[in-house]
PDB file of C-alpha atoms in Angstrom:
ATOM      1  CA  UNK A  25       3.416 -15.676   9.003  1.00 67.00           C
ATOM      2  CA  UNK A  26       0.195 -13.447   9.051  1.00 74.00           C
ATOM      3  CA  UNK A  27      -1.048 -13.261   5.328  1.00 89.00           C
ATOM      4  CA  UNK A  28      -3.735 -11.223   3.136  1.00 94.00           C
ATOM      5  CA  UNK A  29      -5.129 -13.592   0.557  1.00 95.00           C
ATOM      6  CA  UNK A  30      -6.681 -12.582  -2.290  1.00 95.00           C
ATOM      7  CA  UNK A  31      -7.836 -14.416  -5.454  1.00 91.00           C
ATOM      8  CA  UNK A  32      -5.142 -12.693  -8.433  1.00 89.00           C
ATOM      9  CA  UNK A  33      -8.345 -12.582 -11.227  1.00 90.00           C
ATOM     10  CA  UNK A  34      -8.973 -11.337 -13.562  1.00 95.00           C
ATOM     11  CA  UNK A  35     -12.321 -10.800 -12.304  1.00 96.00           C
ATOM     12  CA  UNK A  36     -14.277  -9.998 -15.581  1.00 97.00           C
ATOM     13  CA  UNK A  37     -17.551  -7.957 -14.499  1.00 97.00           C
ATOM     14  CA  UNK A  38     -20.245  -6.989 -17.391  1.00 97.00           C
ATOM     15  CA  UNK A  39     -20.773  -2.910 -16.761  1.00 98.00           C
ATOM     16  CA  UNK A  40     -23.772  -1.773 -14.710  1.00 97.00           C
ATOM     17  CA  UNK A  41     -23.340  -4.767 -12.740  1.00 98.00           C
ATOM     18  CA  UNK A  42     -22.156  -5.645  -9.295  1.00 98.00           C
ATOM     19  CA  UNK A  43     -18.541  -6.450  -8.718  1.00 98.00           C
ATOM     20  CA  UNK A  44     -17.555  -8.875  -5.572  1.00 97.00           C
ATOM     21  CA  UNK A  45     -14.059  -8.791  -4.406  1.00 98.00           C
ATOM     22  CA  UNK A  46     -13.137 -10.928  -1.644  1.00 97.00           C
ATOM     23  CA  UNK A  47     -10.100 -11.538   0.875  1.00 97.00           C
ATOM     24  CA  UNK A  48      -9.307 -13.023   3.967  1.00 97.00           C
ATOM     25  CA  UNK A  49      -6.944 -12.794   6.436  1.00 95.00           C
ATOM     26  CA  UNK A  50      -5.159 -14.765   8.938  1.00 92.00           C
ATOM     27  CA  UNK A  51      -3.847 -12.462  12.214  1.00 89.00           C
ATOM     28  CA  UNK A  52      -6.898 -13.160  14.289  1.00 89.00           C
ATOM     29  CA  UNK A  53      -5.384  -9.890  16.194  1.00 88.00           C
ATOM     30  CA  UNK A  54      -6.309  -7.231  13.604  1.00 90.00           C
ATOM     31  CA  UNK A  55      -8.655  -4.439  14.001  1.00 88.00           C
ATOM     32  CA  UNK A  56      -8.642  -2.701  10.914  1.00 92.00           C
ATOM     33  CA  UNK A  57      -9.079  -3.160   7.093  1.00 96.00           C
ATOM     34  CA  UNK A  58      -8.529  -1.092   4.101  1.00 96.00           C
ATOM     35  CA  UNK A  59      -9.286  -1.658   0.364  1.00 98.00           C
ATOM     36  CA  UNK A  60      -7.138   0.599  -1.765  1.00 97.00           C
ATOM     37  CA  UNK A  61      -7.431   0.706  -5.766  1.00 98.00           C
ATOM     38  CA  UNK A  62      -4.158   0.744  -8.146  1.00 97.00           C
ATOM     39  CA  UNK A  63      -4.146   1.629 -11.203  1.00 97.00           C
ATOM     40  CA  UNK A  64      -1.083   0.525 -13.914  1.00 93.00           C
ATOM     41  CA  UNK A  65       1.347   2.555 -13.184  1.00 92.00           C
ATOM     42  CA  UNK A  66       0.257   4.714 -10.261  1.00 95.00           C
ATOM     43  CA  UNK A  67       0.233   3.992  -6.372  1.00 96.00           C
ATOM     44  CA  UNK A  68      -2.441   2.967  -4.577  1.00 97.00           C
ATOM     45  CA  UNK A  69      -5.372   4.826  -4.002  1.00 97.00           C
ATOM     46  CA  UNK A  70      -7.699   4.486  -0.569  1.00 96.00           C
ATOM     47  CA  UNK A  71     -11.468   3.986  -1.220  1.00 96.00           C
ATOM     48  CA  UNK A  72     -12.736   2.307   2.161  1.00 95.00           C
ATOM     49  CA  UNK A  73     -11.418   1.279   5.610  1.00 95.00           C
ATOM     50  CA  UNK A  74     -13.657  -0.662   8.145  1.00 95.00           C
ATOM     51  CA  UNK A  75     -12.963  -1.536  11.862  1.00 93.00           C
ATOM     52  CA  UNK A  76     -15.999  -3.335  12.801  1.00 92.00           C
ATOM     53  CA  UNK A  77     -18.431  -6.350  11.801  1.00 95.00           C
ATOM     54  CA  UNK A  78     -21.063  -5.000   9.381  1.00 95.00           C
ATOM     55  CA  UNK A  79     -21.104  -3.579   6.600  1.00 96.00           C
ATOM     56  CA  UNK A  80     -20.217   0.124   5.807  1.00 96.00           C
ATOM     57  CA  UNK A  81     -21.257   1.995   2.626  1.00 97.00           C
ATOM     58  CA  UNK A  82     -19.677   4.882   0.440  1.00 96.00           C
ATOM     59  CA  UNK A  83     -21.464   5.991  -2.667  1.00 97.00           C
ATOM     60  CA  UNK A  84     -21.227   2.904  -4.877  1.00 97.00           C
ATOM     61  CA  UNK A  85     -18.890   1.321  -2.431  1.00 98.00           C
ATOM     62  CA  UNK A  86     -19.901  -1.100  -0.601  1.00 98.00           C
ATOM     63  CA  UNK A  87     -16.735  -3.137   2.606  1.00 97.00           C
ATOM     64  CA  UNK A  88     -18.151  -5.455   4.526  1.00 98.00           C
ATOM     65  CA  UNK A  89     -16.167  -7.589   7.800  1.00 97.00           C
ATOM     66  CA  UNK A  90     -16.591 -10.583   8.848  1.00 96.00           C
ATOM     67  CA  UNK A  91     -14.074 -11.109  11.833  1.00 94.00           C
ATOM     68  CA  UNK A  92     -15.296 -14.388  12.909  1.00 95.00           C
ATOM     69  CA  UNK A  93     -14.557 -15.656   9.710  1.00 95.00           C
ATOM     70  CA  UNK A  94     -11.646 -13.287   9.069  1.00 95.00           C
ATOM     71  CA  UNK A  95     -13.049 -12.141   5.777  1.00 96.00           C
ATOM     72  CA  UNK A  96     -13.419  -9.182   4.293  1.00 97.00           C
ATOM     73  CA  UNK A  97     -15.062  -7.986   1.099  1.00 98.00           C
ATOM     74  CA  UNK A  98     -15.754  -5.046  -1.189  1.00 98.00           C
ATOM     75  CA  UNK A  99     -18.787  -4.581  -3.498  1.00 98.00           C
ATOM     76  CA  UNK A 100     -18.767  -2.403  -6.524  1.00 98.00           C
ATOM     77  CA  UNK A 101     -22.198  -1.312  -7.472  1.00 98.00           C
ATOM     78  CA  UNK A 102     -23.386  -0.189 -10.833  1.00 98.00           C
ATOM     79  CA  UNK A 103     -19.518  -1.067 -11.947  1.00 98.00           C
ATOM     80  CA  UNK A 104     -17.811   1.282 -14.651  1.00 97.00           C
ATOM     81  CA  UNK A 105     -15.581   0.956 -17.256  1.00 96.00           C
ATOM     82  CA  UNK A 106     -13.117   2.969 -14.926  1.00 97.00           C
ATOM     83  CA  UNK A 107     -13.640   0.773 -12.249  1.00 98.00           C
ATOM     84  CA  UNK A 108     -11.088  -1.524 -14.104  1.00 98.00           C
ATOM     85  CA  UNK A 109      -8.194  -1.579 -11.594  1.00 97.00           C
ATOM     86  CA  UNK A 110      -6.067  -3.774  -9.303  1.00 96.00           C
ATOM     87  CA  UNK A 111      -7.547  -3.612  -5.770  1.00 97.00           C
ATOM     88  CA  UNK A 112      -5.266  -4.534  -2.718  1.00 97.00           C
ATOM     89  CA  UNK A 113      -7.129  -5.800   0.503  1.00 97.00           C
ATOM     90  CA  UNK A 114      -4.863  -4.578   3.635  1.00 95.00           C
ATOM     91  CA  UNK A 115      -5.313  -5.701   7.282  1.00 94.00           C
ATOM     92  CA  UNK A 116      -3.263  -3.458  10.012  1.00 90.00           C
ATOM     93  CA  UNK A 117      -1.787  -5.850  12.766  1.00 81.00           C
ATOM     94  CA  UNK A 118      -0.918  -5.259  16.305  1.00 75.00           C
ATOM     95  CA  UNK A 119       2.440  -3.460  15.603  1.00 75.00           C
ATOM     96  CA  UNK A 120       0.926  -0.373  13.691  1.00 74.00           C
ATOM     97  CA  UNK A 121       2.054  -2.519  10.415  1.00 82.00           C
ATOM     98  CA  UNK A 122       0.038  -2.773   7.176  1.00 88.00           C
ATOM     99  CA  UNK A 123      -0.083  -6.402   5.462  1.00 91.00           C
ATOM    100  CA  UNK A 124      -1.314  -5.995   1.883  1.00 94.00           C
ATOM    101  CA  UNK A 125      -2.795  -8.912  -0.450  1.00 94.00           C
ATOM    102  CA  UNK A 126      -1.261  -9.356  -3.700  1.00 93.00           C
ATOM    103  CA  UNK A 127      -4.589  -7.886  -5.158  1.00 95.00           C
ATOM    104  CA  UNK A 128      -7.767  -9.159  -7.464  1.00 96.00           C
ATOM    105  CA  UNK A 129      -7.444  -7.874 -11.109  1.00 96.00           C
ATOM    106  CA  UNK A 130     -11.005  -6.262 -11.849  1.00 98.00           C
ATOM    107  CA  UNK A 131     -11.434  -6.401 -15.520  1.00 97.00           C
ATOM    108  CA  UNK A 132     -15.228  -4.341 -16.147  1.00 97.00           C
ATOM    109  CA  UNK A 133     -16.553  -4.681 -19.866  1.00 96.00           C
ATOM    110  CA  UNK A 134     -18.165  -2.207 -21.529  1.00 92.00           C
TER     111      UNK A 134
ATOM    112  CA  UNK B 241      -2.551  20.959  -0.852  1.00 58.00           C
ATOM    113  CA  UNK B 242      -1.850  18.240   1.484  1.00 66.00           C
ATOM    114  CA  UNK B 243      -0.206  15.410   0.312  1.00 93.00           C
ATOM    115  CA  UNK B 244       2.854  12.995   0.324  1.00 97.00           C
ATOM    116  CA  UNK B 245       5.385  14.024  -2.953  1.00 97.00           C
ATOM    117  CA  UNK B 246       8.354  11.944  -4.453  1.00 97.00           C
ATOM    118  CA  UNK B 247      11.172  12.638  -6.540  1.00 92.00           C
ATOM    119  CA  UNK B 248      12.025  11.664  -8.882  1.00 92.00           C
ATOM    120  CA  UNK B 249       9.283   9.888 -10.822  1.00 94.00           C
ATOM    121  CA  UNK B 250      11.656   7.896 -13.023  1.00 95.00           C
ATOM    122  CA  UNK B 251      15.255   7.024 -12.126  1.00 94.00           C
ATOM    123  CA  UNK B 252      17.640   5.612 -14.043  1.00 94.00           C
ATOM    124  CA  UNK B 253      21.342   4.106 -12.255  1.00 92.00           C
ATOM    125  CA  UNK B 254      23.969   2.118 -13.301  1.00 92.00           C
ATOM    126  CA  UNK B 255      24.916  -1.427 -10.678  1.00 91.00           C
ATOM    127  CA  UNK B 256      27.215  -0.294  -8.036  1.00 90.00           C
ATOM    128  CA  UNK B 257      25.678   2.834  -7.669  1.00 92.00           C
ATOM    129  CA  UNK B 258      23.863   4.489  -4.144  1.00 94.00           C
ATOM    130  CA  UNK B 259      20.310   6.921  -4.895  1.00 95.00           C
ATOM    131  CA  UNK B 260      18.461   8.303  -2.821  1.00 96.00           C
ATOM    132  CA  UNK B 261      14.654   8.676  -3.080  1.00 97.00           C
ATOM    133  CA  UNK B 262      13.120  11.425  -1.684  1.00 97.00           C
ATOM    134  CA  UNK B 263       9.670  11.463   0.196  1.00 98.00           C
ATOM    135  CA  UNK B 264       8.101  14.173   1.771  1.00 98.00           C
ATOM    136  CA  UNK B 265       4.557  15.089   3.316  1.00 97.00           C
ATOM    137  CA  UNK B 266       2.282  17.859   4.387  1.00 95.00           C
ATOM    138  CA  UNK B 267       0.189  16.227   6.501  1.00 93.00           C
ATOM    139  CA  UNK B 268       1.587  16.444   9.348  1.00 92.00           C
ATOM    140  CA  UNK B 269       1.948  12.587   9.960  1.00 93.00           C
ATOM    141  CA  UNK B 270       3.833  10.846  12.566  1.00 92.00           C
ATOM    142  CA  UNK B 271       4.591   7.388  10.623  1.00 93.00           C
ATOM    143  CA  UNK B 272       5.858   7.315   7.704  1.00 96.00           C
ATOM    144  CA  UNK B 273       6.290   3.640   5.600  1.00 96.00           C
ATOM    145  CA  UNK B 274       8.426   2.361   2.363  1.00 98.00           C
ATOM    146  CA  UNK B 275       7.196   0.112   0.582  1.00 97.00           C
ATOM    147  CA  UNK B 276       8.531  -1.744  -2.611  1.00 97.00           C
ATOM    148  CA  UNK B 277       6.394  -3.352  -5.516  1.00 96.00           C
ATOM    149  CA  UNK B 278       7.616  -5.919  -8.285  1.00 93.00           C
ATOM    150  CA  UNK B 279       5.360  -6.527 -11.348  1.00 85.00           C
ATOM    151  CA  UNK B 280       2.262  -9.050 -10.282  1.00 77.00           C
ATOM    152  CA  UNK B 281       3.561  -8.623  -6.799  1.00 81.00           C
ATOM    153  CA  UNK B 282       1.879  -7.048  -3.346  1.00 86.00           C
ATOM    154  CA  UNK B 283       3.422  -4.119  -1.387  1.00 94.00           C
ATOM    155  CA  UNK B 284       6.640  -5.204   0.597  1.00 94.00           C
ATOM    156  CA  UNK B 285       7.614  -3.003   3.518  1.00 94.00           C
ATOM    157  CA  UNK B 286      11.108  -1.681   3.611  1.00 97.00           C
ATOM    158  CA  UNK B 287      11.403   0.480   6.946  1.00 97.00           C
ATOM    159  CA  UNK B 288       8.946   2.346   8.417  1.00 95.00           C
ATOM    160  CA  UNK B 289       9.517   5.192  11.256  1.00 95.00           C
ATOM    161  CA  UNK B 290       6.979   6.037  14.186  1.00 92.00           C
ATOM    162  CA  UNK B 291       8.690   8.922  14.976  1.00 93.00           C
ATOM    163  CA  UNK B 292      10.994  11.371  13.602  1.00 95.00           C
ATOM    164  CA  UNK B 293      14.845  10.377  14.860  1.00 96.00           C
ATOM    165  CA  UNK B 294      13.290   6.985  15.257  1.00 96.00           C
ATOM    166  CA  UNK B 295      12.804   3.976  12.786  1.00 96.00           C
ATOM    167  CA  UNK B 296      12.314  -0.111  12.337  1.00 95.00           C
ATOM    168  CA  UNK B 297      13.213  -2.382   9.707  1.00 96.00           C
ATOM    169  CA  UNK B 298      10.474  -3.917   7.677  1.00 94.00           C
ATOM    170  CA  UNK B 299      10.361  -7.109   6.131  1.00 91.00           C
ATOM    171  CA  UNK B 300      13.140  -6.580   3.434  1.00 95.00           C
ATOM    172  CA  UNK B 301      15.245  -4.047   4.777  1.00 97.00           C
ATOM    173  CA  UNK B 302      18.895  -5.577   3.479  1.00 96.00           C
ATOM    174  CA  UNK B 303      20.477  -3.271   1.020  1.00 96.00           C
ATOM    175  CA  UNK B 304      18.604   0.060   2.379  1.00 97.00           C
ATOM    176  CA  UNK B 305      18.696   2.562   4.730  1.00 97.00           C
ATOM    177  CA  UNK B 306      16.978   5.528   6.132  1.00 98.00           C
ATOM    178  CA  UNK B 307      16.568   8.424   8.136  1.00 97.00           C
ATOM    179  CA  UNK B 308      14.025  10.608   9.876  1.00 98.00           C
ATOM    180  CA  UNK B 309      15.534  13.976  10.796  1.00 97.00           C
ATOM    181  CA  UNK B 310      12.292  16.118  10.134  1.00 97.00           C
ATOM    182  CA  UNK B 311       9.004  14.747  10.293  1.00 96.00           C
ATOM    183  CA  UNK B 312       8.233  15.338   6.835  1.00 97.00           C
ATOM    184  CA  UNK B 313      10.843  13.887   5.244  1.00 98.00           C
ATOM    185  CA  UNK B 314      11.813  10.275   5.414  1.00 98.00           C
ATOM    186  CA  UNK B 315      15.080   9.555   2.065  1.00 98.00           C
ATOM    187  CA  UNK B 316      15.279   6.118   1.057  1.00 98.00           C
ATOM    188  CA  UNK B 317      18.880   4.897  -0.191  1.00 97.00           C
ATOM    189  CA  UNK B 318      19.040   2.008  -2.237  1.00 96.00           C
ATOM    190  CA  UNK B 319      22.546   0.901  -1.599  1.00 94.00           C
ATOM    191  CA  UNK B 320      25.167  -1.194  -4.294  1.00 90.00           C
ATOM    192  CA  UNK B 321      24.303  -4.161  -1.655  1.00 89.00           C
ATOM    193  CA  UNK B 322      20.439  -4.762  -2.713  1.00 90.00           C
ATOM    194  CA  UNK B 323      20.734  -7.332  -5.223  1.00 90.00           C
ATOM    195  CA  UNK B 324      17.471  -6.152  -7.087  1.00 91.00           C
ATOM    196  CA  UNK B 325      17.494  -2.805  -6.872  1.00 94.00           C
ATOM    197  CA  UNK B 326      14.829  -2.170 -10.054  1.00 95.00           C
ATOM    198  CA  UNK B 327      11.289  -1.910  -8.673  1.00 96.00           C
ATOM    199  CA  UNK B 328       8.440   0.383  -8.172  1.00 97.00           C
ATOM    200  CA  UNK B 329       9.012   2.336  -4.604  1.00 98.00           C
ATOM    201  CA  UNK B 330       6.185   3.761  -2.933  1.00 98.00           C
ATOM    202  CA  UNK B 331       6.403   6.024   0.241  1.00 98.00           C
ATOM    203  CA  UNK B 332       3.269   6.242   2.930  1.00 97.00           C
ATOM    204  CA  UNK B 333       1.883   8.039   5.496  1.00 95.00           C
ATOM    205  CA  UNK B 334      -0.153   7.401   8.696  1.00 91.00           C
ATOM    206  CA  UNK B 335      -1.353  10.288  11.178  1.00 82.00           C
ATOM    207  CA  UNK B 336      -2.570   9.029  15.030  1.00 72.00           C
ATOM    208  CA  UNK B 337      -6.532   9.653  15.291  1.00 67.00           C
ATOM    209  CA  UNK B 338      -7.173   9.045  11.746  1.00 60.00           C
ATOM    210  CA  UNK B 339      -8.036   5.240  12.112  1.00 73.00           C
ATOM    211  CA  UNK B 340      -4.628   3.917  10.735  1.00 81.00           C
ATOM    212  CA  UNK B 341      -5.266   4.988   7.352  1.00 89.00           C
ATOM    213  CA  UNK B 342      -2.229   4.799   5.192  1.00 92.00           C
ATOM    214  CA  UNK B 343      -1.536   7.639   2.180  1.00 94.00           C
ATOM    215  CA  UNK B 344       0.302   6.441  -1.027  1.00 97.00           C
ATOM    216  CA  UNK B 345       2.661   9.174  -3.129  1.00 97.00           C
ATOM    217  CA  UNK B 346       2.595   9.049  -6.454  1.00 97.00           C
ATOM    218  CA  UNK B 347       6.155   6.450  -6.567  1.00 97.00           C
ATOM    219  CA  UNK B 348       9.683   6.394  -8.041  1.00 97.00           C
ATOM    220  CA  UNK B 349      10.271   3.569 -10.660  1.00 96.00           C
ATOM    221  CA  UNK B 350      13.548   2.653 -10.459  1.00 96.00           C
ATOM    222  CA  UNK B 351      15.978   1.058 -12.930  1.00 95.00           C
ATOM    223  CA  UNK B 352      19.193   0.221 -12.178  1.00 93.00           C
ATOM    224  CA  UNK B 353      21.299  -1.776 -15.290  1.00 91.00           C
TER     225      UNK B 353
END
């Protein structure tokens, strides 16, 4: 069964510092990745999607893909109180079909 | 404004009962997705539809149905055969050329007692 993995948290992250959210994935066959933010209550939110090794960088938003070792990441720079939010890794497989994570809990303390 | 919209935000049913859930979007989107979330839990796919007049089941499909008459519309009915109806639904949609990046509404909680 091809999974999203994520570690459930809380991930507790001091503010002004650098959250790390991590995933991995195991459909060797997908091409694209998405990190989407949920907050209580409301649906998910897209902040990134990458589609190649590397890393690729929006404002204080950092994704970064590592197909060989089926891992993705996101990196939260200068991390703010509302930063504090579930975040869902995604990987789209073969048949135009989304597989989400369970998603990290990121707790960021004032 | 573009966008995906849902209705109703909250709804409230007694067992035994069919509802419907609306979704509709502006963007002019070919796919369109449901999706169902329990507390603590990831996004489970319901159905999903490629293409108007045309849709698949997803991975928990028993005890809903669907239709795709109009592009921008895509009802959910949660029928008096899905067990655990009471959940948080969310509807999605995907347009070709954008890099297979889905689009959340806003959701329907639903409570049925």
């Amino acid at each position: 069964q091809k999974e999203v993995e994520q570690n459930s948290g809380p991930l507790s992250v001091p503010e002004g510092a650098i959250a790390s959210l991590n995933c991995t994935y195991s459909d060797r066959g997908s091409q694209s990745f998405f990190w989407y933010r949920q907050y209580s209550g409301k649906s998910p939110e897209l902040i990134m999607s990458i589609y190649s090794n590397g890393d690729k960088e929006d404002g204080r938003f950092t994704a970064q893909l590592n197909k060989a070792s089926q891992y993705v990441s996101l990196l939260i720079r200068d991390s703010q109180p509302s930063d504090s939010a579930t975040y869902l890794c995604a990987s789209m497989n073969r048949d135009d079909k989304i597989i989400f994570g369970k998603g990290t809990r990121l707790h960021i303390l004032p | 404004d573009g966008g995906i919209t849902q209705s109703p935000k909250y709804l409230f049913r007694k067992e035994g009962q069919n509802v419907t859930l609306s979704c509709e979007q502006n963007l002019n989107h070919d796919a369109m997705y449901w999706y169902r979330q329990d507390p603590g839990q990831g996004l489970r796919l319901i159905y999903y539809s490629q293409i108007v007049n045309d849709f698949q089941k997803g991975d928990i499909a028993e005890g809903y149905s669907v239709s795709r008459e109009k592009k921008e519309s895509f009802p959910l009915t949660v029928t008096s055969a899905q067990k655990n109806p009471t959940a948080f639904y969310l509807c999605a949609s995907m347009g070709t050329g954008t890099g297979y990046e889905q689009y959340f509404g806003p959701g329907t909680r639903l409570t049925v007692t």
